[in-house]
mmCIF file of C-alpha atoms and ligand atoms in Angstrom:
data_model
loop_
_atom_site.group_PDB
_atom_site.id
_atom_site.type_symbol
_atom_site.label_atom_id
_atom_site.label_comp_id
_atom_site.label_asym_id
_atom_site.label_seq_id
_atom_site.Cartn_x
_atom_site.Cartn_y
_atom_site.Cartn_z
ATOM 1 C CA MET P 1079 -66.959 -5.230 5.726
ATOM 2 C CA ASN P 1080 -66.240 -1.188 6.256
ATOM 3 C CA ILE P 1081 -67.143 1.087 3.414
ATOM 4 C CA ILE P 1082 -66.580 4.780 2.505
ATOM 5 C CA LEU P 1083 -69.284 6.189 0.698
ATOM 6 C CA LEU P 1084 -68.068 9.837 -0.829
ATOM 7 C CA GLY P 1085 -69.874 12.197 -3.245
ATOM 8 C CA PRO P 1086 -71.042 15.632 -3.085
ATOM 9 C CA PRO P 1087 -74.704 16.646 -1.359
ATOM 10 C CA GLY P 1088 -77.404 15.047 -3.162
ATOM 11 C CA ALA P 1089 -75.222 12.443 -4.627
ATOM 12 C CA GLY P 1090 -77.500 9.374 -3.237
ATOM 13 C CA LYS P 1091 -75.222 8.766 -0.639
ATOM 14 C CA GLY P 1092 -77.716 7.909 2.090
ATOM 15 C CA THR P 1093 -80.268 6.022 -0.149
ATOM 16 C CA GLN P 1094 -77.336 3.497 -0.922
ATOM 17 C CA ALA P 1095 -75.993 3.446 2.922
ATOM 18 C CA LYS P 1096 -79.397 2.142 3.874
ATOM 19 C CA ARG P 1097 -79.650 -0.185 1.364
ATOM 20 C CA LEU P 1098 -76.314 -1.622 2.426
ATOM 21 C CA GLU P 1099 -77.505 -1.736 5.906
ATOM 22 C CA THR P 1100 -80.384 -4.193 4.925
ATOM 23 C CA GLU P 1101 -78.212 -6.135 2.620
ATOM 24 C CA TYR P 1102 -75.108 -6.804 4.195
ATOM 25 C CA GLY P 1103 -76.328 -6.145 7.495
ATOM 26 C CA LEU P 1104 -73.809 -2.862 8.297
ATOM 27 C CA LYS P 1105 -74.397 -0.153 9.690
ATOM 28 C CA GLN P 1106 -74.802 3.510 8.344
ATOM 29 C CA ILE P 1107 -72.433 5.974 10.086
ATOM 30 C CA SER P 1108 -74.342 9.597 8.864
ATOM 31 C CA THR P 1109 -72.631 12.195 10.381
ATOM 32 C CA GLY P 1110 -74.953 14.752 9.187
ATOM 33 C CA ASP P 1111 -77.772 12.979 11.215
ATOM 34 C CA MET P 1112 -75.907 12.999 14.027
ATOM 35 C CA LEU P 1113 -75.393 16.262 13.703
ATOM 36 C CA ARG P 1114 -79.294 17.139 13.114
ATOM 37 C CA ALA P 1115 -79.922 15.128 16.320
ATOM 38 C CA GLU P 1116 -77.745 16.438 18.419
ATOM 39 C CA VAL P 1117 -79.061 19.764 17.285
ATOM 40 C CA ALA P 1118 -83.180 19.157 17.549
ATOM 41 C CA ALA P 1119 -82.036 17.721 21.339
ATOM 42 C CA ALA P 1120 -80.972 21.162 21.926
ATOM 43 C CA SER P 1121 -77.918 19.516 23.542
ATOM 44 C CA GLU P 1122 -74.192 21.595 24.372
ATOM 45 C CA THR P 1123 -72.527 20.529 20.738
ATOM 46 C CA GLY P 1124 -76.174 20.910 19.436
ATOM 47 C CA GLN P 1125 -76.084 24.517 20.353
ATOM 48 C CA LYS P 1126 -73.065 25.252 19.237
ATOM 49 C CA ILE P 1127 -73.440 23.903 15.961
ATOM 50 C CA LYS P 1128 -76.714 24.850 14.893
ATOM 51 C CA GLY P 1129 -75.663 27.963 12.863
ATOM 52 C CA LEU P 1130 -73.105 25.828 10.861
ATOM 53 C CA LEU P 1131 -75.386 23.476 9.918
ATOM 54 C CA ASP P 1132 -77.725 26.665 8.676
ATOM 55 C CA GLU P 1133 -75.236 27.608 6.440
ATOM 56 C CA GLY P 1134 -73.988 24.916 5.208
ATOM 57 C CA LYS P 1135 -70.635 25.375 6.816
ATOM 58 C CA LEU P 1136 -68.305 22.313 7.843
ATOM 59 C CA VAL P 1137 -68.580 21.403 12.038
ATOM 60 C CA PRO P 1138 -64.706 21.566 13.125
ATOM 61 C CA ASP P 1139 -63.101 18.118 13.032
ATOM 62 C CA GLU P 1140 -62.804 17.712 16.882
ATOM 63 C CA ILE P 1141 -65.968 17.374 17.704
ATOM 64 C CA ILE P 1142 -66.327 15.013 14.268
ATOM 65 C CA ILE P 1143 -63.515 12.535 14.961
ATOM 66 C CA ALA P 1144 -64.236 12.578 18.952
ATOM 67 C CA MET P 1145 -67.972 11.484 17.433
ATOM 68 C CA ILE P 1146 -67.082 9.507 14.744
ATOM 69 C CA GLU P 1147 -64.688 7.677 16.985
ATOM 70 C CA SER P 1148 -67.312 6.854 20.062
ATOM 71 C CA ARG P 1149 -70.134 5.249 17.551
ATOM 72 C CA ILE P 1150 -67.517 2.909 15.454
ATOM 73 C CA GLU P 1151 -67.234 1.289 19.234
ATOM 74 C CA GLN P 1152 -70.673 0.853 19.399
ATOM 75 C CA PRO P 1153 -72.036 -3.271 19.736
ATOM 76 C CA ASP P 1154 -74.144 -2.338 16.402
ATOM 77 C CA CYS P 1155 -71.161 -1.742 14.207
ATOM 78 C CA ALA P 1156 -69.243 -4.601 15.190
ATOM 79 C CA LYS P 1157 -70.602 -6.832 11.693
ATOM 80 C CA GLY P 1158 -69.199 -3.284 9.863
ATOM 81 C CA PHE P 1159 -70.130 -0.131 8.834
ATOM 82 C CA ILE P 1160 -70.918 2.749 5.906
ATOM 83 C CA LEU P 1161 -69.239 6.008 6.756
ATOM 84 C CA ASP P 1162 -72.120 8.358 4.863
ATOM 85 C CA GLY P 1163 -70.707 12.044 5.056
ATOM 86 C CA PHE P 1164 -67.262 11.306 6.336
ATOM 87 C CA PRO P 1165 -64.574 12.376 5.764
ATOM 88 C CA ARG P 1166 -65.516 15.618 4.219
ATOM 89 C CA SER P 1167 -61.621 17.235 4.233
ATOM 90 C CA THR P 1168 -58.386 15.891 3.794
ATOM 91 C CA SER P 1169 -57.494 16.389 7.809
ATOM 92 C CA GLN P 1170 -60.136 14.099 8.307
ATOM 93 C CA ALA P 1171 -59.271 11.042 5.755
ATOM 94 C CA VAL P 1172 -55.676 11.588 7.452
ATOM 95 C CA ALA P 1173 -57.431 11.269 11.359
ATOM 96 C CA LEU P 1174 -59.944 8.223 10.065
ATOM 97 C CA ASP P 1175 -56.742 6.883 8.830
ATOM 98 C CA ASP P 1176 -54.529 7.332 12.308
ATOM 99 C CA MET P 1177 -58.118 6.171 14.493
ATOM 100 C CA LEU P 1178 -58.446 3.163 13.209
ATOM 101 C CA GLN P 1179 -54.802 1.985 12.535
ATOM 102 C CA LYS P 1180 -54.932 2.341 16.092
ATOM 103 C CA LYS P 1181 -58.518 0.131 16.537
ATOM 104 C CA LYS P 1182 -56.382 -2.205 13.922
ATOM 105 C CA ILE P 1183 -59.955 -1.893 11.519
ATOM 106 C CA SER P 1184 -59.374 -1.432 7.765
ATOM 107 C CA ILE P 1185 -61.517 -0.091 5.477
ATOM 108 C CA ASP P 1186 -62.299 -2.292 2.695
ATOM 109 C CA ALA P 1187 -63.554 0.360 -0.291
ATOM 110 C CA VAL P 1188 -63.679 3.775 -0.680
ATOM 111 C CA ILE P 1189 -66.661 4.237 -3.634
ATOM 112 C CA LEU P 1190 -67.705 8.178 -4.983
ATOM 113 C CA ILE P 1191 -70.574 8.339 -5.958
ATOM 114 C CA LYS P 1192 -70.332 10.549 -9.073
ATOM 115 C CA VAL P 1193 -73.136 13.223 -10.421
ATOM 116 C CA PRO P 1194 -72.584 16.667 -12.108
ATOM 117 C CA THR P 1195 -73.322 19.470 -10.013
ATOM 118 C CA GLU P 1196 -76.326 20.427 -12.218
ATOM 119 C CA GLU P 1197 -77.876 17.626 -11.807
ATOM 120 C CA LEU P 1198 -77.424 17.937 -7.842
ATOM 121 C CA VAL P 1199 -79.171 21.335 -8.059
ATOM 122 C CA GLN P 1200 -82.002 20.225 -9.425
ATOM 123 C CA ARG P 1201 -82.253 16.574 -7.348
ATOM 124 C CA ILE P 1202 -81.472 18.782 -3.744
ATOM 125 C CA SER P 1203 -84.817 21.158 -4.788
ATOM 126 C CA GLN P 1204 -87.098 18.500 -4.933
ATOM 127 C CA ARG P 1205 -85.758 16.254 -2.272
ATOM 128 C CA VAL P 1206 -88.394 15.644 1.084
ATOM 129 C CA GLY P 1207 -87.461 13.799 3.641
ATOM 130 C CA ASP P 1208 -89.396 10.134 5.099
ATOM 131 C CA ASP P 1209 -91.056 12.346 7.231
ATOM 132 C CA GLY P 1210 -91.979 14.774 4.556
ATOM 133 C CA THR P 1211 -90.397 17.505 5.774
ATOM 134 C CA ARG P 1212 -87.852 19.448 3.397
ATOM 135 C CA ARG P 1213 -83.960 19.719 4.991
ATOM 136 C CA ALA P 1214 -83.433 23.466 6.193
ATOM 137 C CA ASP P 1215 -79.943 23.351 4.507
ATOM 138 C CA ASP P 1216 -81.905 22.486 1.647
ATOM 139 C CA LYS P 1217 -82.592 25.992 1.003
ATOM 140 C CA PRO P 1218 -81.024 27.405 -2.771
ATOM 141 C CA GLU P 1219 -78.438 29.365 -1.473
ATOM 142 C CA VAL P 1220 -77.753 27.046 1.821
ATOM 143 C CA VAL P 1221 -76.849 24.577 -1.069
ATOM 144 C CA ARG P 1222 -74.979 26.452 -3.366
ATOM 145 C CA SER P 1223 -72.202 26.914 0.378
ATOM 146 C CA ARG P 1224 -72.806 23.248 0.179
ATOM 147 C CA LEU P 1225 -71.509 22.589 -3.143
ATOM 148 C CA GLU P 1226 -68.979 24.851 -3.218
ATOM 149 C CA ILE P 1227 -67.635 23.250 -0.137
ATOM 150 C CA TYR P 1228 -67.711 19.644 -1.624
ATOM 151 C CA GLU P 1229 -65.670 21.263 -4.768
ATOM 152 C CA SER P 1230 -63.238 23.158 -2.100
ATOM 153 C CA GLN P 1231 -62.223 20.797 0.822
ATOM 154 C CA THR P 1232 -64.126 17.170 -0.027
ATOM 155 C CA LYS P 1233 -63.166 16.875 -3.501
ATOM 156 C CA PRO P 1234 -59.408 17.666 -2.474
ATOM 157 C CA ILE P 1235 -59.536 13.665 -0.935
ATOM 158 C CA LEU P 1236 -60.133 11.702 -3.438
ATOM 159 C CA PRO P 1237 -56.402 11.570 -4.597
ATOM 160 C CA TYR P 1238 -55.834 10.863 -1.279
ATOM 161 C CA TYR P 1239 -57.764 7.391 -1.967
ATOM 162 C CA GLU P 1240 -56.754 6.933 -5.199
ATOM 163 C CA LYS P 1241 -52.530 7.001 -4.666
ATOM 164 C CA ASP P 1242 -53.145 4.065 -2.400
ATOM 165 C CA GLY P 1243 -56.049 1.395 -4.763
ATOM 166 C CA ARG P 1244 -58.874 2.237 -2.762
ATOM 167 C CA LEU P 1245 -60.781 4.671 -4.426
ATOM 168 C CA LYS P 1246 -63.791 3.141 -6.607
ATOM 169 C CA GLN P 1247 -65.734 5.030 -8.507
ATOM 170 C CA VAL P 1248 -69.665 4.505 -9.778
ATOM 171 C CA ASP P 1249 -71.772 6.905 -12.446
ATOM 172 C CA GLY P 1250 -74.305 8.406 -9.976
ATOM 173 C CA LEU P 1251 -76.418 9.431 -12.459
ATOM 174 C CA GLN P 1252 -77.396 5.855 -13.143
ATOM 175 C CA THR P 1253 -81.015 4.521 -11.511
ATOM 176 C CA ILE P 1254 -80.956 3.781 -7.689
ATOM 177 C CA SER P 1255 -81.202 0.231 -8.871
ATOM 178 C CA ASP P 1256 -78.165 0.338 -10.939
ATOM 179 C CA VAL P 1257 -76.138 1.989 -8.644
ATOM 180 C CA ALA P 1258 -76.649 -0.342 -6.033
ATOM 181 C CA HIS P 1259 -75.644 -3.404 -8.742
ATOM 182 C CA SER P 1260 -72.589 -1.177 -9.366
ATOM 183 C CA ILE P 1261 -71.777 -0.982 -5.187
ATOM 184 C CA ASP P 1262 -72.288 -4.847 -5.155
ATOM 185 C CA THR P 1263 -69.954 -5.357 -7.688
ATOM 186 C CA ILE P 1264 -66.904 -3.157 -6.302
ATOM 187 C CA LEU P 1265 -68.147 -4.733 -2.333
ATOM 188 C CA ASN P 1266 -68.439 -8.367 -4.100
ATOM 189 C CA ALA P 1267 -64.799 -7.948 -5.667
ATOM 190 C CA CYS P 1268 -63.266 -7.110 -2.627
ATOM 191 C CA ASN P 1269 -64.754 -10.036 -0.989
ATOM 192 C CA ASN P 1270 -62.698 -11.807 -3.463
HETATM 193 P P1 AMP Z 490 -75.031 15.525 5.112
HETATM 194 O O1 AMP Z 490 -76.304 15.365 5.936
HETATM 195 O O2 AMP Z 490 -73.632 14.935 5.325
HETATM 196 O O3 AMP Z 490 -75.391 16.418 4.211
HETATM 197 O O4 AMP Z 490 -74.535 16.959 6.348
HETATM 198 C C1 AMP Z 490 -75.777 18.242 6.626
HETATM 199 C C2 AMP Z 490 -74.134 18.986 7.391
HETATM 200 O O5 AMP Z 490 -73.622 18.325 8.463
HETATM 201 C C3 AMP Z 490 -72.928 19.349 6.659
HETATM 202 O O6 AMP Z 490 -73.671 20.650 5.536
HETATM 203 C C4 AMP Z 490 -71.719 20.208 7.881
HETATM 204 O O7 AMP Z 490 -72.483 21.508 8.111
HETATM 205 C C5 AMP Z 490 -72.189 19.071 8.691
HETATM 206 N N1 AMP Z 490 -71.714 18.029 8.654
HETATM 207 C C6 AMP Z 490 -71.801 16.546 8.552
HETATM 208 N N2 AMP Z 490 -70.927 15.893 7.981
HETATM 209 C C7 AMP Z 490 -69.559 16.796 8.429
HETATM 210 C C8 AMP Z 490 -68.314 16.505 8.569
HETATM 211 N N3 AMP Z 490 -67.713 15.104 8.127
HETATM 212 N N4 AMP Z 490 -67.649 17.792 8.537
HETATM 213 C C9 AMP Z 490 -67.806 18.250 9.160
HETATM 214 N N5 AMP Z 490 -68.941 19.387 8.670
HETATM 215 C C10 AMP Z 490 -70.369 17.667 8.826
#
């Protein structure tokens, strides 16, 4: 089973993706984590994109698409994957469909975790990673820019997935376990 998790920064995509990894045996593919790893390793790509990540701006499509394409071919994605943080624009959504069509892979569910902006600002300002550190791009001024980019570039993807009936929505204001339950209900329906 292959899933796309959509939603603004702070909606809880990463938390739910990690749970789906353990409970469904799927692989989380977080473009944000992959890009941060490139920056940490100071790779050629990492050096090119560091400034964009620091400012919360989107990394060029060609870098992201190539990264996703080689990632989903890895053996650990054979049972299925969860895309977390990708696609983030309509051009990425279209490129993903083209790529998957060539590979004869389909997406079973596109799940939007909906959370109002005021709640996101509050959540992100309190967010601390598993290692106890805070993300550099969780600073208030960068968060504002990331939320604006979500509104202007990522939200327009929704009609793309809505028109072919693939888009499902869950209320991200629920508790983590209730969000998980809502996602499970959607996935169970996809399996039947
Ligand atoms: P995230 O961890 O998903 O919030 O992503 C952190 C940052 O990585 C974003 O603010 C962007 O700079 C970059 N990024 C992550 N995913 C993408 C994507 N699909 N397209 C372009 N840039 C991305």
